[in-house]
């Protein structure tokens, strides 16, 4: 069984962000694997351990996807593939098309992805890829069982649960953690695993549907330190809430 996991490189939240002329200066930024995608890697490794097969992590990135893909290998993926889409602006639409072109020559039984990425949060790549490949797409999956060519999935739906039976191949996005222990890291063996680069040549005149034209830094007011003992601080805080925040009238 071939299990693919979609990976995205995202900014480290605790890192420093430098914005110049409305664009992020990447020379000051550090990156990591999207946390939701890391959960998908864990689930893919669990599926391999239970049903056999291999796990392939795949990422579309015009920058440097080596770091996040290496993380996926250390988590237990057997192989990593980096799709270079070339120069130009990319978005969820072009990413889905690049992946679809790659999968035209590949056999995939299950494709996993995180529900969203922490940077853009569109949640469109997975379902968009499934649409292009004409395979079922199941989102917010909480449990999965395979039986031959059938899959039984449970998913969250507006605060309730839904059970779905589908056939392979299919794509699913998972919640943060499924109800099973995480697999052990495979850091030592990761050094011997392959990371291949695949250049997206057949772009089929696909243009991005969205473009980031400006990034506005969040302006914050300087905080105020309250003086005195606790009683005085509470009194001053209530006065601020009444006069400035106008919470109390």
Short mmCIF file of C-alpha atoms in Angstrom, two decimals:
data_model
loop_
_atom_site.label_atom_id
_atom_site.label_comp_id
_atom_site.label_asym_id
_atom_site.label_seq_id
_atom_site.Cartn_x
_atom_site.Cartn_y
_atom_site.Cartn_z
CA UNK A 1 0.00 0.00 0.00
CA UNK A 2 1.32 3.44 -0.96
CA UNK A 3 0.56 6.19 1.52
CA UNK A 4 1.38 9.78 0.56
CA UNK A 5 1.49 12.71 2.95
CA UNK A 6 1.28 16.33 1.80
CA UNK A 7 3.84 18.52 3.58
CA UNK A 8 4.19 22.29 3.76
CA UNK A 9 7.05 24.46 5.00
CA UNK A 10 5.82 27.20 7.38
CA UNK A 11 7.43 29.92 9.48
CA UNK A 12 8.43 29.11 13.01
CA UNK A 13 6.01 30.99 15.23
CA UNK A 14 8.66 31.80 17.81
CA UNK A 15 11.01 33.22 15.17
CA UNK A 16 11.65 36.83 14.20
CA UNK A 17 9.68 38.34 11.34
CA UNK A 18 11.13 41.22 9.30
CA UNK A 19 8.85 42.94 6.82
CA UNK A 20 10.32 45.19 4.16
CA UNK A 21 8.17 47.06 1.62
CA UNK A 22 5.14 44.92 2.43
CA UNK A 23 6.97 41.61 1.94
CA UNK A 24 8.56 39.15 4.32
CA UNK A 25 12.36 39.23 4.33
CA UNK A 26 13.02 35.49 4.38
CA UNK A 27 16.72 35.90 5.19
CA UNK A 28 15.69 36.57 8.81
CA UNK A 29 13.09 33.78 9.03
CA UNK A 30 13.33 30.15 10.09
CA UNK A 31 11.01 27.38 9.02
CA UNK A 32 9.54 24.08 10.16
CA UNK A 33 7.05 21.44 9.03
CA UNK A 34 3.42 22.54 9.32
CA UNK A 35 2.28 21.05 12.68
CA UNK A 36 -0.96 19.69 11.20
CA UNK A 37 1.04 17.95 8.47
CA UNK A 38 3.28 16.42 11.13
CA UNK A 39 0.15 14.84 12.64
CA UNK A 40 -0.68 13.45 9.19
CA UNK A 41 2.81 11.91 8.99
CA UNK A 42 2.23 10.23 12.35
CA UNK A 43 -1.04 8.75 11.13
CA UNK A 44 0.56 7.58 7.88
CA UNK A 45 3.28 5.73 9.83
CA UNK A 46 0.62 4.15 12.04
CA UNK A 47 -1.21 2.93 8.93
CA UNK A 48 2.01 1.44 7.57
CA UNK A 49 2.70 -0.31 10.86
CA UNK A 50 -0.82 -1.78 10.91
CA UNK A 51 -1.44 -2.57 7.24
CA UNK A 52 2.01 -2.58 5.63
CA UNK A 53 3.24 -0.55 2.68
CA UNK A 54 5.37 2.58 2.45
CA UNK A 55 4.99 6.23 3.38
CA UNK A 56 6.08 8.98 0.98
CA UNK A 57 6.16 12.61 2.12
CA UNK A 58 5.72 15.13 -0.67
CA UNK A 59 6.02 18.92 -0.72
CA UNK A 60 5.57 21.64 -3.36
CA UNK A 61 8.01 24.43 -2.61
CA UNK A 62 9.93 26.94 -4.72
CA UNK A 63 12.17 27.67 -1.70
CA UNK A 64 13.75 24.93 0.38
CA UNK A 65 11.58 22.00 1.43
CA UNK A 66 14.52 19.85 2.54
CA UNK A 67 14.14 20.66 6.25
CA UNK A 68 10.44 19.77 6.66
CA UNK A 69 10.82 16.69 4.46
CA UNK A 70 13.79 15.56 6.53
CA UNK A 71 11.58 15.90 9.61
CA UNK A 72 9.02 13.64 7.93
CA UNK A 73 11.74 11.04 7.26
CA UNK A 74 12.82 11.20 10.89
CA UNK A 75 9.20 10.62 11.92
CA UNK A 76 9.10 7.38 9.94
CA UNK A 77 8.39 8.24 6.30
CA UNK A 78 10.25 5.95 3.89
CA UNK A 79 10.82 8.45 1.13
CA UNK A 80 10.53 12.19 0.49
CA UNK A 81 9.78 14.04 -2.75
CA UNK A 82 10.30 17.76 -3.27
CA UNK A 83 8.35 19.25 -6.20
CA UNK A 84 9.94 22.45 -7.46
CA UNK A 85 7.21 24.53 -9.17
CA UNK A 86 9.74 27.00 -10.54
CA UNK A 87 9.65 30.76 -10.27
CA UNK A 88 6.50 32.80 -9.87
CA UNK A 89 3.73 33.25 -7.38
CA UNK A 90 2.12 30.06 -6.13
CA UNK A 91 -1.07 29.48 -4.16
CA UNK A 92 -3.35 26.59 -3.20
CA UNK A 93 -4.65 26.36 -6.78
CA UNK A 94 -1.23 25.99 -8.42
CA UNK A 95 -0.01 23.69 -5.63
CA UNK A 96 -2.94 21.32 -6.20
CA UNK A 97 -2.24 21.28 -9.95
CA UNK A 98 1.47 20.59 -9.44
CA UNK A 99 0.59 17.66 -7.17
CA UNK A 100 -2.01 16.40 -9.64
CA UNK A 101 0.55 16.36 -12.44
CA UNK A 102 2.92 14.38 -10.22
CA UNK A 103 0.26 11.82 -9.30
CA UNK A 104 -0.65 11.23 -12.95
CA UNK A 105 2.29 8.81 -13.15
CA UNK A 106 2.00 7.39 -9.63
CA UNK A 107 -0.16 4.89 -7.80
CA UNK A 108 -1.51 6.13 -4.48
CA UNK A 109 -3.82 4.21 -2.18
CA UNK A 110 -4.21 6.86 0.55
CA UNK A 111 -3.24 10.54 0.51
CA UNK A 112 -3.14 12.30 3.88
CA UNK A 113 -2.90 15.98 4.71
CA UNK A 114 -3.38 18.34 7.59
CA UNK A 115 -6.69 20.24 7.55
CA UNK A 116 -4.95 23.62 7.12
CA UNK A 117 -1.53 25.24 7.26
CA UNK A 118 -0.79 27.64 10.11
CA UNK A 119 0.34 30.42 7.75
CA UNK A 120 -2.48 30.75 5.21
CA UNK A 121 -5.11 28.44 6.66
CA UNK A 122 -7.08 28.03 3.44
CA UNK A 123 -7.50 24.24 3.69
CA UNK A 124 -7.89 24.07 -0.10
CA UNK A 125 -4.91 22.03 -1.31
CA UNK A 126 -6.10 18.59 -0.17
CA UNK A 127 -9.71 18.80 -1.42
CA UNK A 128 -8.51 20.58 -4.57
CA UNK A 129 -6.08 17.77 -5.35
CA UNK A 130 -8.78 15.14 -4.76
CA UNK A 131 -11.05 16.98 -7.20
CA UNK A 132 -8.33 17.02 -9.88
CA UNK A 133 -7.56 13.32 -9.32
CA UNK A 134 -11.30 12.49 -9.21
CA UNK A 135 -11.00 10.55 -5.96
CA UNK A 136 -13.08 10.84 -2.76
CA UNK A 137 -12.03 13.48 -0.22
CA UNK A 138 -12.86 13.12 3.50
CA UNK A 139 -12.09 15.98 5.89
CA UNK A 140 -11.75 16.14 9.69
CA UNK A 141 -11.22 12.39 10.03
CA UNK A 142 -10.89 11.09 13.59
CA UNK A 143 -10.63 7.34 12.97
CA UNK A 144 -9.75 5.06 10.06
CA UNK A 145 -10.00 1.30 9.49
CA UNK A 146 -9.07 -0.46 6.25
CA UNK A 147 -10.60 -3.69 4.98
CA UNK A 148 -9.35 -4.79 1.59
CA UNK A 149 -10.22 -2.10 -0.94
CA UNK A 150 -12.66 -0.45 1.46
CA UNK A 151 -12.08 2.14 4.17
CA UNK A 152 -14.30 2.95 7.14
CA UNK A 153 -13.81 6.47 8.45
CA UNK A 154 -15.26 8.51 11.26
CA UNK A 155 -15.21 12.28 10.93
CA UNK A 156 -16.29 15.34 12.88
CA UNK A 157 -19.30 17.16 11.47
CA UNK A 158 -20.54 20.31 13.20
CA UNK A 159 -20.00 18.93 16.70
CA UNK A 160 -21.29 15.47 15.80
CA UNK A 161 -19.76 12.28 14.33
CA UNK A 162 -20.28 10.78 10.89
CA UNK A 163 -19.28 7.32 9.63
CA UNK A 164 -18.31 7.03 5.96
CA UNK A 165 -17.41 3.98 3.87
CA UNK A 166 -15.34 4.63 0.77
CA UNK A 167 -13.08 2.77 -1.64
CA UNK A 168 -9.38 3.19 -2.28
CA UNK A 169 -7.81 5.43 -3.43
CA UNK A 170 -8.98 8.42 -1.39
CA UNK A 171 -7.66 11.57 0.25
CA UNK A 172 -8.30 12.53 3.86
CA UNK A 173 -7.43 15.38 6.18
CA UNK A 174 -7.16 14.53 9.85
CA UNK A 175 -7.74 16.30 13.12
CA UNK A 176 -4.72 17.11 15.29
CA UNK A 177 -4.45 13.71 16.94
CA UNK A 178 -6.19 10.42 16.32
CA UNK A 179 -6.91 8.10 19.22
CA UNK A 180 -3.73 6.04 19.02
CA UNK A 181 -0.16 6.45 20.27
CA UNK A 182 2.38 8.29 18.12
CA UNK A 183 5.05 6.13 16.41
CA UNK A 184 8.67 6.30 17.51
CA UNK A 185 10.98 8.73 15.73
CA UNK A 186 13.33 7.19 13.17
CA UNK A 187 16.11 9.80 13.26
CA UNK A 188 19.06 7.44 12.82
CA UNK A 189 17.67 5.61 9.78
CA UNK A 190 16.49 8.88 8.18
CA UNK A 191 20.03 9.56 6.95
CA UNK A 192 19.88 6.58 4.59
CA UNK A 193 16.47 7.44 3.12
CA UNK A 194 16.08 9.19 -0.22
CA UNK A 195 14.92 12.74 -0.84
CA UNK A 196 14.16 13.21 -4.53
CA UNK A 197 13.54 16.45 -6.39
CA UNK A 198 10.88 16.63 -9.10
CA UNK A 199 10.60 19.72 -11.32
CA UNK A 200 7.11 20.73 -12.38
CA UNK A 201 7.47 21.09 -16.13
CA UNK A 202 3.93 20.49 -17.40
CA UNK A 203 2.34 23.62 -15.93
CA UNK A 204 -0.54 23.54 -18.42
CA UNK A 205 -0.77 27.33 -18.28
CA UNK A 206 -1.91 27.23 -14.67
CA UNK A 207 -1.81 30.68 -13.11
CA UNK A 208 -2.24 31.46 -9.43
CA UNK A 209 -5.72 32.63 -8.45
CA UNK A 210 -4.48 34.69 -5.50
CA UNK A 211 -1.46 36.88 -4.82
CA UNK A 212 -0.13 38.43 -1.63
CA UNK A 213 0.44 42.08 -2.46
CA UNK A 214 1.18 43.43 0.99
CA UNK A 215 1.89 42.26 4.53
CA UNK A 216 0.91 44.74 7.17
CA UNK A 217 2.77 44.49 10.49
CA UNK A 218 0.48 44.47 13.49
CA UNK A 219 0.83 47.70 15.42
CA UNK A 220 0.58 47.38 19.18
CA UNK A 221 0.25 50.02 21.84
CA UNK A 222 2.80 50.08 24.59
CA UNK A 223 1.57 48.34 27.73
CA UNK A 224 1.01 50.17 30.99
CA UNK A 225 2.44 49.05 34.32
CA UNK A 226 0.13 49.48 37.31
CA UNK A 227 1.77 50.78 40.47
CA UNK A 228 0.93 50.35 44.15
CA UNK A 229 -0.40 47.41 46.11
CA UNK A 230 -3.02 44.98 44.83
CA UNK A 231 -5.95 47.12 45.98
CA UNK A 232 -4.52 50.21 44.25
CA UNK A 233 -3.78 48.25 41.07
CA UNK A 234 -7.32 46.85 40.92
CA UNK A 235 -8.76 50.32 41.42
CA UNK A 236 -6.59 51.77 38.66
CA UNK A 237 -7.44 48.87 36.32
CA UNK A 238 -11.17 49.36 36.87
CA UNK A 239 -10.75 53.07 36.18
CA UNK A 240 -8.93 52.32 32.89
CA UNK A 241 -11.61 49.85 31.82
CA UNK A 242 -14.26 52.44 32.57
CA UNK A 243 -12.61 55.50 30.97
CA UNK A 244 -10.57 54.07 28.08
CA UNK A 245 -12.04 50.69 27.20
CA UNK A 246 -15.53 51.87 28.14
CA UNK A 247 -16.44 48.38 29.34
CA UNK A 248 -18.28 49.78 32.36
CA UNK A 249 -20.62 52.75 32.07
#
